[in-house]
Coordinates of C-alpha atoms in Angstrom, one line a residue:
M1 CA -9.3 2.6 5.1
V2 CA -9.3 1.5 1.8
L3 CA -9.3 -2.1 2.7
G4 CA -5.9 -3.8 0.4
L5 CA -3.7 -0.7 1.4
S6 CA 0.0 -0.9 0.7
V7 CA 1.9 0.6 3.2
S8 CA 2.4 4.8 2.4
A9 CA 2.3 7.4 5.5
A10 CA 1.1 6.0 9.2
T11 CA -2.8 6.4 9.8
P12 CA -2.7 7.7 13.1
G13 CA -4.7 5.1 16.1
S14 CA -6.3 6.5 18.8
Q15 CA -4.4 7.4 21.7
A16 CA -4.8 5.5 25.0
A17 CA -5.4 8.1 28.2
G18 CA -3.5 10.0 30.0
N19 CA 0.9 9.3 29.4
P20 CA 1.4 8.5 26.1
H21 CA 4.7 6.5 26.8
D22 CA 3.1 4.0 29.8
P23 CA 5.0 0.5 28.5
E24 CA 2.0 -0.6 29.7
A25 CA -0.7 1.1 26.8
N26 CA 1.6 0.7 24.6
F27 CA 1.7 -3.1 24.9
E28 CA -2.0 -3.2 25.3
Y29 CA -1.8 -1.3 22.5
V30 CA 0.2 -3.4 20.5
W31 CA -1.2 -6.2 21.9
R32 CA -5.4 -6.1 20.8
L33 CA -4.4 -4.3 17.7
M34 CA -2.7 -7.7 16.5
D35 CA -5.9 -9.2 18.6
R36 CA -8.6 -7.8 15.8
T37 CA -6.8 -7.2 13.1
Y38 CA -4.0 -10.0 11.8
G39 CA -5.3 -11.8 9.7
Q40 CA -3.4 -15.5 10.0
F41 CA -3.3 -16.8 13.1
S42 CA -5.9 -20.2 11.9
I43 CA -3.9 -20.5 9.5
K44 CA 0.0 -20.5 11.6
N45 CA -2.4 -22.0 14.9
V46 CA -1.1 -19.6 16.6
D47 CA -2.7 -19.5 20.2
W48 CA -2.4 -15.1 20.9
D49 CA -3.8 -15.3 24.6
M50 CA -0.7 -17.5 25.1
L51 CA 1.7 -15.5 24.6
Y52 CA 0.2 -12.7 26.3
R53 CA 0.5 -15.0 29.0
M54 CA 4.2 -15.2 28.4
Y55 CA 5.4 -10.9 27.6
R56 CA 3.1 -9.2 29.3
P57 CA 4.3 -10.1 33.1
Q58 CA 7.4 -9.2 31.9
V59 CA 7.4 -5.5 30.7
T60 CA 6.0 -2.8 33.5
A61 CA 5.3 0.8 35.1
R62 CA 9.8 1.4 35.0
T63 CA 9.8 -0.6 31.7
T64 CA 12.1 1.1 29.6
D65 CA 11.5 2.6 26.2
Q66 CA 14.4 -0.1 24.2
E67 CA 13.4 -3.2 27.1
L68 CA 9.7 -1.9 26.0
W69 CA 10.7 -2.0 22.2
D70 CA 12.6 -5.6 23.1
I71 CA 9.4 -7.1 24.0
L72 CA 7.9 -6.2 21.1
V73 CA 9.2 -7.0 18.1
T74 CA 10.1 -10.2 20.1
M75 CA 6.9 -11.2 19.9
L76 CA 5.8 -10.0 16.5
G77 CA 8.4 -12.6 15.6
T78 CA 7.3 -15.2 16.6
L79 CA 4.6 -15.2 14.1
N80 CA 7.3 -15.6 11.5
D81 CA 5.2 -12.5 8.9
A82 CA 7.8 -10.6 7.3
H83 CA 5.0 -8.0 6.8
V84 CA 5.0 -7.0 10.6
C85 CA 7.0 -5.0 11.3
M86 CA 7.9 -1.9 13.9
A87 CA 9.2 1.5 13.5
D88 CA 11.3 4.1 15.6
G89 CA 12.2 6.9 13.0
K90 CA 15.3 5.6 13.0
R91 CA 14.5 1.5 13.0
R92 CA 12.6 -1.1 11.2
I93 CA 12.6 -4.8 12.5
C94 CA 10.3 -7.1 10.5
G95 CA 8.9 -9.9 11.6
G96 CA 10.9 -13.7 9.9
E97 CA 14.2 -11.9 10.2
R98 CA 16.5 -14.3 11.5
P99 CA 20.8 -13.2 12.2
I100 CA 22.5 -15.3 9.6
M101 CA 19.6 -14.5 7.0
T102 CA 18.5 -11.0 7.1
R103 CA 18.6 -7.9 4.3
D104 CA 22.0 -7.0 4.7
T105 CA 23.0 -10.5 3.9
W106 CA 20.9 -11.3 1.0
A107 CA 22.1 -8.0 0.0
K108 CA 25.6 -9.7 -0.7
D109 CA 24.1 -12.3 -2.6
F110 CA 23.8 -10.5 -5.1
S111 CA 25.6 -7.9 -7.4
L112 CA 23.7 -5.8 -10.5
D113 CA 27.4 -3.9 -11.1
L114 CA 29.2 -7.2 -11.2
V115 CA 26.1 -8.3 -13.7
K116 CA 26.2 -5.3 -15.8
T117 CA 30.4 -5.4 -16.1
K118 CA 31.0 -8.8 -16.2
Y119 CA 27.9 -10.7 -18.4
L120 CA 26.1 -8.0 -20.2
H121 CA 27.8 -7.2 -24.0
G122 CA 28.1 -4.0 -24.5
K123 CA 27.0 -0.8 -22.8
S124 CA 23.6 -1.4 -20.2
S125 CA 20.4 0.3 -20.7
T126 CA 17.8 2.0 -18.2
A127 CA 15.0 3.4 -17.2
R128 CA 12.2 4.0 -14.5
E129 CA 15.0 6.5 -13.6
S130 CA 17.8 3.4 -13.0
S131 CA 15.3 0.7 -12.0
Y132 CA 14.7 -1.4 -15.1
T133 CA 18.3 -2.4 -16.1
S134 CA 18.0 -4.1 -19.5
G135 CA 20.9 -5.9 -21.6
W136 CA 22.4 -8.9 -23.9
L137 CA 24.3 -11.9 -22.2
T138 CA 24.5 -13.6 -25.6
D139 CA 23.4 -12.2 -29.1
Q140 CA 19.7 -14.4 -28.8
I141 CA 19.1 -13.7 -25.0
G142 CA 17.9 -10.2 -23.9
Y143 CA 18.4 -9.9 -19.6
L144 CA 16.4 -7.3 -17.1
H145 CA 16.6 -6.8 -14.3
I146 CA 13.8 -4.9 -12.5
A147 CA 14.9 -3.1 -9.2
D148 CA 11.6 -2.2 -7.7
L149 CA 7.7 -2.4 -8.6
K150 CA 6.9 1.2 -6.7
G151 CA 4.6 3.4 -6.8
D152 CA 2.6 4.5 -10.2
S153 CA 2.0 2.4 -12.8
E154 CA 2.3 4.0 -16.2
P155 CA 5.9 3.9 -15.5
H156 CA 6.6 0.1 -15.0
I157 CA 4.3 0.2 -18.5
Q158 CA 6.7 2.5 -20.3
A159 CA 9.3 0.6 -19.4
I160 CA 8.4 -3.4 -19.4
D161 CA 7.0 -2.1 -22.5
A162 CA 10.5 -0.1 -24.2
F163 CA 12.7 -3.4 -23.1
L164 CA 10.2 -5.8 -24.8
R165 CA 9.9 -3.6 -28.5
E166 CA 14.2 -3.9 -27.8
F167 CA 14.9 -7.5 -27.7
A168 CA 11.6 -8.5 -29.2
G169 CA 14.0 -10.0 -31.7
A170 CA 15.9 -12.7 -28.5
Q171 CA 15.2 -16.3 -28.9
A172 CA 15.5 -16.2 -25.0
L173 CA 14.9 -13.5 -21.7
V174 CA 16.5 -13.5 -18.4
I175 CA 14.1 -10.9 -15.1
D176 CA 15.5 -11.0 -12.9
V177 CA 13.6 -9.3 -9.7
R178 CA 16.6 -10.8 -7.1
A179 CA 17.4 -7.7 -4.3
N180 CA 13.4 -6.4 -5.6
P181 CA 12.1 -5.5 -2.2
G182 CA 8.6 -4.7 -2.1
G183 CA 4.8 -3.4 -4.8
S184 CA 3.0 -0.6 -5.1
G185 CA -0.8 -2.3 -6.0
R186 CA -0.8 -4.1 -9.2
N187 CA 2.0 -2.6 -10.9
H188 CA 3.3 -6.0 -10.7
E189 CA -0.1 -7.9 -12.6
M190 CA 0.6 -5.4 -15.2
V191 CA 4.0 -6.2 -15.9
A192 CA 3.4 -10.0 -15.1
S193 CA 0.4 -9.8 -19.1
R194 CA 3.0 -8.9 -21.1
F195 CA 4.3 -12.6 -20.3
A196 CA 0.3 -14.1 -20.4
D197 CA 0.4 -16.6 -23.2
R198 CA -3.5 -16.6 -21.7
R199 CA -6.1 -15.9 -18.7
R200 CA -4.8 -18.4 -16.3
Q201 CA -5.1 -17.4 -12.7
Y202 CA -2.7 -17.6 -10.3
M203 CA -2.7 -15.9 -6.9
Q204 CA -6.1 -15.9 -3.8
S205 CA -6.9 -14.4 -1.3
Q206 CA -8.4 -13.7 2.5
T207 CA -8.9 -11.3 4.5
R208 CA -9.8 -10.7 8.2
Y209 CA -12.6 -9.5 9.8
G210 CA -13.8 -10.1 12.4
P211 CA -13.3 -10.8 16.4
K212 CA -12.4 -13.6 16.1
H213 CA -9.0 -14.9 14.7
D214 CA -10.8 -16.9 12.5
D215 CA -13.1 -14.1 10.5
L216 CA -11.9 -14.8 7.5
W217 CA -13.9 -13.0 4.0
P218 CA -14.4 -15.8 1.5
P219 CA -11.4 -15.4 -1.5
E220 CA -10.6 -13.7 -3.8
Y221 CA -8.9 -14.0 -6.7
R222 CA -6.5 -12.7 -9.4
A223 CA -5.6 -14.4 -12.8
V224 CA -2.7 -12.9 -14.9
E225 CA -4.1 -12.3 -18.7
P226 CA -2.6 -10.5 -22.0
D227 CA -1.9 -7.3 -22.4
G228 CA 0.2 -4.9 -24.0
P229 CA 1.2 -4.2 -27.7
I230 CA 4.1 -7.0 -27.3
Q231 CA 4.0 -10.8 -24.9
F232 CA 7.0 -12.4 -25.3
T233 CA 5.8 -15.9 -24.7
R234 CA 9.4 -17.5 -25.7
P235 CA 11.2 -18.6 -23.0
V236 CA 12.0 -17.2 -20.4
V237 CA 13.5 -17.8 -17.3
L238 CA 13.4 -15.5 -14.1
L239 CA 15.6 -14.9 -10.9
V240 CA 14.4 -14.8 -7.4
H241 CA 15.7 -15.4 -4.0
R242 CA 15.7 -14.4 -0.5
S243 CA 15.3 -10.6 -1.1
T244 CA 12.7 -10.9 -3.6
A245 CA 10.3 -9.5 -1.1
S246 CA 6.1 -8.9 -0.7
G247 CA 4.7 -7.3 -4.1
P248 CA 7.7 -9.0 -6.0
E249 CA 6.6 -12.1 -5.2
G250 CA 2.9 -11.5 -6.5
F251 CA 5.2 -11.2 -9.7
T252 CA 6.7 -14.5 -8.9
L253 CA 3.0 -15.9 -8.2
A254 CA 2.0 -14.7 -11.8
M255 CA 5.3 -15.7 -13.9
R256 CA 5.3 -19.1 -12.1
V257 CA 2.1 -20.3 -13.9
L258 CA 3.1 -19.6 -16.6
P259 CA 4.6 -22.1 -18.9
H260 CA 7.6 -20.6 -20.8
V261 CA 8.7 -19.7 -18.2
T262 CA 11.0 -21.6 -15.6
V263 CA 11.7 -19.9 -11.1
V264 CA 15.9 -20.1 -10.7
G265 CA 17.0 -19.3 -7.6
D266 CA 16.5 -19.3 -4.1
L267 CA 13.4 -19.2 -2.3
T268 CA 11.5 -15.8 -1.9
E269 CA 11.3 -13.7 1.5
G270 CA 7.2 -14.7 2.8
A271 CA 6.3 -11.9 2.7
L272 CA 2.4 -11.7 0.7
S273 CA -0.3 -10.0 2.3
S274 CA -1.5 -7.3 2.7
Q275 CA -0.3 -4.6 5.4
F276 CA -1.5 -1.2 7.5
P277 CA 0.5 0.8 9.4
D278 CA -1.1 2.4 12.5
R279 CA -0.2 4.8 15.1
L280 CA 0.9 4.3 18.5
P281 CA -0.2 6.0 21.5
N282 CA 4.4 6.5 21.9
G283 CA 4.7 7.5 18.6
W284 CA 6.0 3.9 16.3
T285 CA 4.5 2.5 14.0
L286 CA 3.5 -0.7 14.0
W287 CA 2.3 -2.8 10.8
V288 CA 0.2 -4.6 10.2
A289 CA -0.5 -8.0 8.0
F290 CA -4.5 -8.9 7.8
K291 CA -4.0 -11.3 4.8
V292 CA -3.8 -15.2 4.4
T293 CA -3.0 -14.7 0.2
R294 CA -1.6 -18.4 -1.1
D295 CA -1.7 -19.2 -4.1
H296 CA -3.8 -21.2 -7.0
E297 CA -3.1 -24.1 -5.8
G298 CA -4.1 -22.5 -2.5
I299 CA -1.4 -23.0 -1.1
C300 CA 0.4 -20.4 1.7
W301 CA 4.2 -19.1 1.5
D302 CA 4.1 -17.0 4.1
G303 CA 6.9 -16.8 6.2
L304 CA 8.3 -19.9 3.3
G305 CA 9.0 -18.1 0.8
I306 CA 7.3 -18.6 -2.7
P307 CA 11.0 -22.2 -3.6
P308 CA 12.1 -22.1 -7.5
D309 CA 12.2 -24.7 -10.2
L310 CA 15.1 -25.0 -10.0
F311 CA 17.3 -24.4 -7.1
V312 CA 20.6 -22.4 -7.4
L313 CA 22.5 -20.7 -4.2
D314 CA 24.6 -18.0 -4.5
T315 CA 27.0 -17.4 -1.6
P316 CA 28.4 -13.5 -0.5
A317 CA 31.9 -14.9 -1.4
E318 CA 31.3 -16.1 -4.2
I319 CA 29.3 -12.9 -5.4
A320 CA 32.5 -10.3 -4.4
A321 CA 35.3 -13.0 -7.3
G322 CA 33.3 -11.8 -9.5
T323 CA 31.0 -14.9 -10.0
D324 CA 27.0 -15.1 -9.9
R325 CA 25.9 -18.8 -10.1
Q326 CA 21.8 -18.7 -10.5
L327 CA 22.5 -15.9 -14.4
E328 CA 24.9 -18.3 -15.1
F329 CA 22.7 -21.2 -14.2
A330 CA 20.3 -18.8 -16.2
Q331 CA 22.2 -19.2 -18.8
R332 CA 23.2 -22.1 -19.6
L333 CA 20.1 -23.0 -19.2
L334 CA 18.9 -21.3 -22.3
E335 CA 21.4 -21.3 -24.2
R336 CA 21.5 -25.6 -24.4
G337 CA 18.2 -26.0 -25.4
A338 CA 15.0 -24.0 -24.2
P339 CA 13.2 -26.2 -21.2
E340 CA 10.2 -27.5 -22.5
P341 CA 7.0 -25.6 -22.0
Q342 CA 5.5 -26.9 -18.2
D343 CA 2.1 -27.8 -17.0
E344 CA -0.2 -25.5 -15.8
A345 CA -2.9 -27.1 -15.8
A346 CA -4.1 -25.7 -12.3
S347 CA -3.9 -22.5 -13.3
L348 CA -6.3 -23.1 -15.9
T349 CA -8.7 -25.2 -13.6
A350 CA -12.4 -22.6 -13.2
V351 CA -10.9 -19.8 -13.1
K352 CA -12.5 -17.2 -11.8
T353 CA -14.3 -13.7 -13.2
S354 CA -14.4 -11.1 -11.0
L355 CA -17.9 -9.5 -10.6
V356 CA -16.4 -5.9 -9.9
T357 CA -13.8 -5.8 -12.7
E358 CA -16.8 -6.8 -15.2
Y359 CA -19.2 -3.9 -13.6
A360 CA -15.9 -1.6 -14.5
R361 CA -15.3 -3.0 -17.6
A362 CA -20.1 -2.1 -17.8
V363 CA -19.5 1.2 -16.2
R364 CA -17.4 2.2 -19.1
Q365 CA -18.8 0.8 -21.6
Q366 CA -22.7 1.7 -21.0
Q367 CA -25.2 4.0 -18.9
V368 CA -24.6 3.1 -15.3
E369 CA -28.0 1.9 -14.7
A370 CA -27.5 -0.4 -17.6
A371 CA -23.5 -1.9 -15.1
I372 CA -25.5 -1.7 -11.3
A373 CA -29.0 -3.7 -12.7
A374 CA -26.6 -6.4 -15.1
L375 CA -23.8 -6.6 -11.1
N376 CA -27.6 -7.0 -9.2
R377 CA -28.3 -10.0 -12.3
A378 CA -24.9 -11.4 -11.7
R379 CA -25.3 -11.2 -7.9
A380 CA -27.8 -12.9 -7.1
V381 CA -27.4 -15.7 -10.5
R382 CA -23.9 -16.0 -8.8
A383 CA -21.9 -18.7 -10.0
D384 CA -18.7 -21.2 -9.2
T385 CA -16.7 -19.1 -11.5
A386 CA -17.8 -15.8 -10.5
F387 CA -16.7 -14.0 -7.4
F388 CA -18.0 -10.1 -5.9
G389 CA -14.6 -8.5 -3.6
A390 CA -15.1 -5.9 -1.2
D391 CA -11.5 -5.5 -1.4
E392 CA -11.7 -4.7 -5.4
A393 CA -14.8 -3.2 -4.1
M394 CA -14.2 -0.8 -2.5
Q395 CA -11.1 0.0 -4.5
L396 CA -12.4 1.2 -6.9
A397 CA -15.4 2.4 -5.0
D398 CA -12.0 5.1 -3.8
R399 CA -11.3 5.8 -7.5
Y400 CA -15.6 6.6 -8.3
L401 CA -15.5 9.0 -5.7
G402 CA -11.6 10.6 -6.2
S403 CA -13.4 10.3 -9.6
R404 CA -16.8 11.8 -8.6
Q405 CA -18.3 9.0 -10.1
Y406 CA -21.1 9.4 -7.5
P407 CA -23.6 6.8 -9.3
A408 CA -21.4 4.3 -10.6
A409 CA -19.9 4.3 -6.5
I410 CA -23.3 4.5 -4.7
G411 CA -24.4 1.1 -7.2
L412 CA -20.7 -0.4 -6.0
L413 CA -21.2 0.3 -2.5
Q414 CA -24.4 -0.4 -2.5
A415 CA -23.7 -4.5 -3.6
V416 CA -21.1 -4.3 -1.1
R417 CA -22.7 -3.2 1.8
E418 CA -25.8 -5.8 1.2
E419 CA -22.8 -9.0 0.5
F420 CA -20.4 -7.7 3.4
P421 CA -22.9 -6.2 6.3
K422 CA -21.1 -6.1 8.7
L423 CA -17.9 -3.7 7.1
A424 CA -17.8 0.3 8.4
A425 CA -16.2 1.7 6.1
A426 CA -19.0 1.3 3.1
Y427 CA -21.4 3.0 5.4
A428 CA -18.7 5.9 5.8
M429 CA -18.1 6.2 1.7
L430 CA -22.1 5.4 0.8
A431 CA -23.5 8.4 2.7
R432 CA -19.6 10.0 1.5
A433 CA -21.3 8.5 -2.0
Y434 CA -24.8 9.4 -1.4
A435 CA -23.2 13.4 0.2
G436 CA -21.5 13.8 -3.1
A437 CA -24.9 12.8 -5.7
G438 CA -26.5 15.5 -3.4
D439 CA -29.1 12.3 -1.5
V440 CA -28.6 14.4 1.6
P441 CA -31.3 12.0 4.0
A442 CA -29.6 8.9 1.8
A443 CA -26.4 10.0 2.9
E444 CA -27.0 10.2 6.7
A445 CA -29.0 7.3 6.7
A446 CA -26.3 5.6 5.3
L447 CA -24.1 7.2 8.7
A448 CA -26.9 5.6 10.5
Q449 CA -26.7 2.5 10.0
A450 CA -23.1 2.5 10.7
A451 CA -23.6 3.4 14.0
S452 CA -24.8 -0.3 14.2
V453 CA -21.7 -1.2 13.4
E454 CA -18.2 -2.5 15.2
P455 CA -15.4 -1.3 13.1
M456 CA -12.3 -3.5 12.9
F457 CA -9.4 -1.3 11.7
P458 CA -7.7 1.2 13.5
S459 CA -8.9 3.4 10.0
E460 CA -12.6 3.4 9.7
A461 CA -13.6 5.5 13.0
P462 CA -11.9 8.5 11.2
Q463 CA -13.1 7.6 7.8
L464 CA -17.1 8.0 9.6
E465 CA -15.7 11.5 11.3
R466 CA -15.3 12.2 7.8
A467 CA -18.0 10.5 6.0
R468 CA -19.8 12.7 9.3
L469 CA -18.4 16.3 8.1
V470 CA -18.9 15.5 4.5
V471 CA -22.4 15.4 5.3
R472 CA -22.3 18.1 7.1
K473 CA -21.1 19.8 4.7
A474 CA -23.3 18.9 2.7
K475 CA -26.2 20.0 4.7
L476 CA -24.4 23.8 6.0
G477 CA -22.1 24.8 3.4
S478 CA -18.8 25.3 3.0
A479 CA -17.0 27.5 5.3
A480 CA -14.1 28.3 3.7
T481 CA -15.6 28.5 -0.1
I482 CA -18.3 30.9 2.0
F483 CA -14.9 33.1 2.5
G484 CA -12.8 32.0 -0.4
K485 CA -16.0 33.7 -2.4
A486 CA -16.0 37.1 -0.7
L487 CA -11.8 37.0 -0.7
A488 CA -12.9 37.1 -4.1
D489 CA -15.4 39.5 -4.7
G490 CA -14.3 41.4 -2.2
G491 CA -10.9 41.7 -1.1
T492 CA -9.4 41.0 2.4
E493 CA -11.7 43.9 4.2
A494 CA -14.1 41.5 3.0
A495 CA -12.9 38.2 3.0
E496 CA -12.4 38.7 7.6
K497 CA -15.5 40.3 8.1
T498 CA -17.3 37.1 5.8
L499 CA -14.5 35.0 8.6
E500 CA -15.7 36.5 11.5
K501 CA -19.8 36.5 10.6
L502 CA -18.1 32.7 10.6
Q503 CA -16.6 32.0 12.9
A504 CA -19.9 33.9 15.2
G505 CA -22.1 30.8 14.5
R506 CA -19.4 28.2 14.5
D507 CA -22.1 25.6 16.0
T508 CA -24.9 25.6 13.9
G509 CA -23.9 27.5 10.6
P510 CA -21.7 26.5 7.3
V511 CA -18.8 23.3 8.2
F512 CA -14.9 24.7 9.5
D513 CA -12.7 22.1 8.2
E514 CA -9.0 22.4 7.8
A515 CA -8.9 20.5 4.7
D516 CA -11.1 23.0 2.5
F517 CA -8.8 26.5 3.6
N518 CA -5.2 24.6 3.0
A519 CA -7.6 23.3 -0.8
L520 CA -8.1 27.2 -1.1
G521 CA -4.5 28.6 -0.4
Y522 CA -3.7 26.3 -3.0
Q523 CA -6.1 26.8 -5.7
L524 CA -4.5 31.0 -5.4
L525 CA -1.2 29.2 -5.1
Q526 CA -1.7 27.3 -8.3
A527 CA -3.2 30.1 -10.4
G528 CA -0.4 32.7 -9.6
N529 CA -2.6 34.7 -6.7
L530 CA 0.5 34.4 -4.0
E531 CA -0.2 36.9 -2.2
S532 CA -4.1 35.6 -1.4
A533 CA -2.7 32.3 -1.0
V534 CA -0.2 33.3 2.2
Y535 CA -3.5 35.0 3.4
V536 CA -5.6 32.3 3.3
F537 CA -2.9 30.5 4.4
E538 CA -1.9 32.4 7.0
K539 CA -6.1 32.5 8.0
G540 CA -5.4 28.5 8.4
V541 CA -2.5 28.6 10.8
Q542 CA -4.6 30.4 12.8
L543 CA -7.7 29.0 13.2
Y544 CA -5.9 25.2 13.3
P545 CA -3.4 26.9 15.6
D546 CA -1.8 22.7 16.3
S547 CA -1.8 21.7 12.5
W548 CA 1.7 20.5 11.7
N549 CA -0.3 20.6 8.2
A550 CA -0.9 24.4 8.6
H551 CA 2.0 25.1 8.8
D552 CA 4.1 23.1 6.4
S553 CA 1.5 25.0 3.7
L554 CA 1.8 28.3 5.0
G555 CA 6.0 27.4 5.1
E556 CA 5.8 26.5 1.4
A557 CA 3.7 29.7 -0.4
L558 CA 6.4 32.3 1.9
V559 CA 9.5 30.2 0.0
K560 CA 7.8 31.1 -3.4
A561 CA 6.9 35.1 -1.9
G562 CA 10.3 35.4 -0.9
R563 CA 9.5 35.7 2.7
K564 CA 12.6 33.5 4.2
E565 CA 13.0 34.2 7.5
Q566 CA 9.2 33.5 8.5
A567 CA 9.3 30.9 5.7
I568 CA 11.6 29.0 8.7
Q569 CA 9.4 29.9 11.9
H570 CA 6.6 28.1 10.3
Y571 CA 8.6 24.7 9.0
E572 CA 10.3 25.2 12.0
K573 CA 7.0 24.6 14.1
S574 CA 5.5 22.2 12.0
L575 CA 8.6 20.4 12.4
E576 CA 8.1 20.3 16.0
L577 CA 4.4 19.2 15.8
N578 CA 5.1 16.2 13.8
P579 CA 9.2 14.6 14.1
R580 CA 8.4 12.5 10.7
N581 CA 7.8 15.2 8.5
Q582 CA 10.6 14.6 5.9
G583 CA 9.1 17.6 4.2
A584 CA 10.0 20.1 6.9
K585 CA 12.9 18.6 7.4
K586 CA 14.9 18.8 3.6
I587 CA 13.2 23.1 3.5
L588 CA 15.4 23.9 6.8
E589 CA 18.7 22.6 5.5
E590 CA 18.0 23.7 2.1
L591 CA 17.5 27.5 4.0
G592 CA 19.2 27.3 7.3
G593 CA 16.4 26.9 9.5
V594 CA 17.4 24.6 12.9
S595 CA 16.0 21.4 12.9
P596 CA 14.2 20.9 16.5
P597 CA 15.5 18.4 19.0
A598 CA 14.2 14.9 18.8
K599 CA 11.7 14.1 21.4

């Protein structure tokens, strides 16, 4: 895992021995995972051991799945954390939800259709598949609703820049993030940068890493600063309420430090910490919030919600009757004399400089060796206004690895290892970087060092195992690469003989890696070599018969080859091996196949 991941697909956790549906084993798994990685025990003064004593006796070998679900959801709910969630494929429940204040209730407190039909003049416009809806409230006041901040950054950048070009002549704007359930990466920061007047600190966070509940790394800081072709610094009202959650709450923190922005509405949801998913032995997914996130003044709003500057409450009855009080208030506020700029001096006090950001800039602008030297000098004489964050560094190093910028990754990861010597993932990534650069002894040394540290996150052990595989391939070569060359040079007959020899020396020779065979198949598929791609994917299924992904890939190639019946068989097998494979379900429906019954 790269630290700071948003929720995507669950990563399988280490499975308990014996019956994976053992209710006692699953309870223990959840309790231990939270005990080792949840970030807010200390800040909330939670006695987790006491909660174990309360809830553990309720679970026995005879506890049903529904009873176990109810016990776990109740125990986790005491943390009042909307980023601690449980899901079983049919339902997802998050902590902090209240019967009178659920997401369904909040959805009735806002209607975009009402905004478009009653409050916007003329025709509204949409961008990014209707995630951005804009129009004019009056001849002078523009309106933008942002439905989510998820996905790739570029579409968000294009949408916000297009909006600001169209509404550049507006005297004021209303930006609406009500009913916005989440975001990805730094999308919220990039959107907020279009409204920034100068660089201002708006957020800080600490990562939980270590066996003790108060094992928190030093804070990492975030600042919002002007970026993009246009900055709108005239009066802005930001509308928020209880369905403003997660990423949009980061957006709210960034916007509320800008003097010309007034936040209007209700408290936000209060789900600011980053989270990671892990799979329980029984197949359920648990999301764990592993950080403590605070605003620029050091206040943690998790579980509470970020308060607006001006509190205005909408009710479902008013929305149903055709009245949006929050929007009407915002419009009157801007029509009757713009609010005076707010004093946001606290956002300018000791604004921190990220040494990781400076390193990335130096790598782009000068040679890598010079960037590494500059980073090490800055770390040696670090001022109070500078910080080096492991989370940010690991994300940047992951990008360097993905783009094969191995020297840049090595320089950064060496610094991470020195600053955070107990971080297991750093050694795994450093080994991969050394292997990519061709320095196998250094890669092996990094893995040897990793043996002395204890992984904290569930994804770190697989990450270390993946690094060992990468290093082995760097030493011994890849079986898939050799197989692919034989196929290209001599066809299937040569490939068959080569594969037979490779399998005979599988223990000591070139390394068999399922991902390599799968990648080879897709390379051939993308090159238009359909029959060879099918052949390679068939070999992948033979080599890895219990891999849902191998069957899924073969099914895709068979569909392209027009072999529908065979494709159905492999998609059905893929879905049998992984009932969560939604892509296979969709394609089977299109092909007329039968999904296996849920287990």
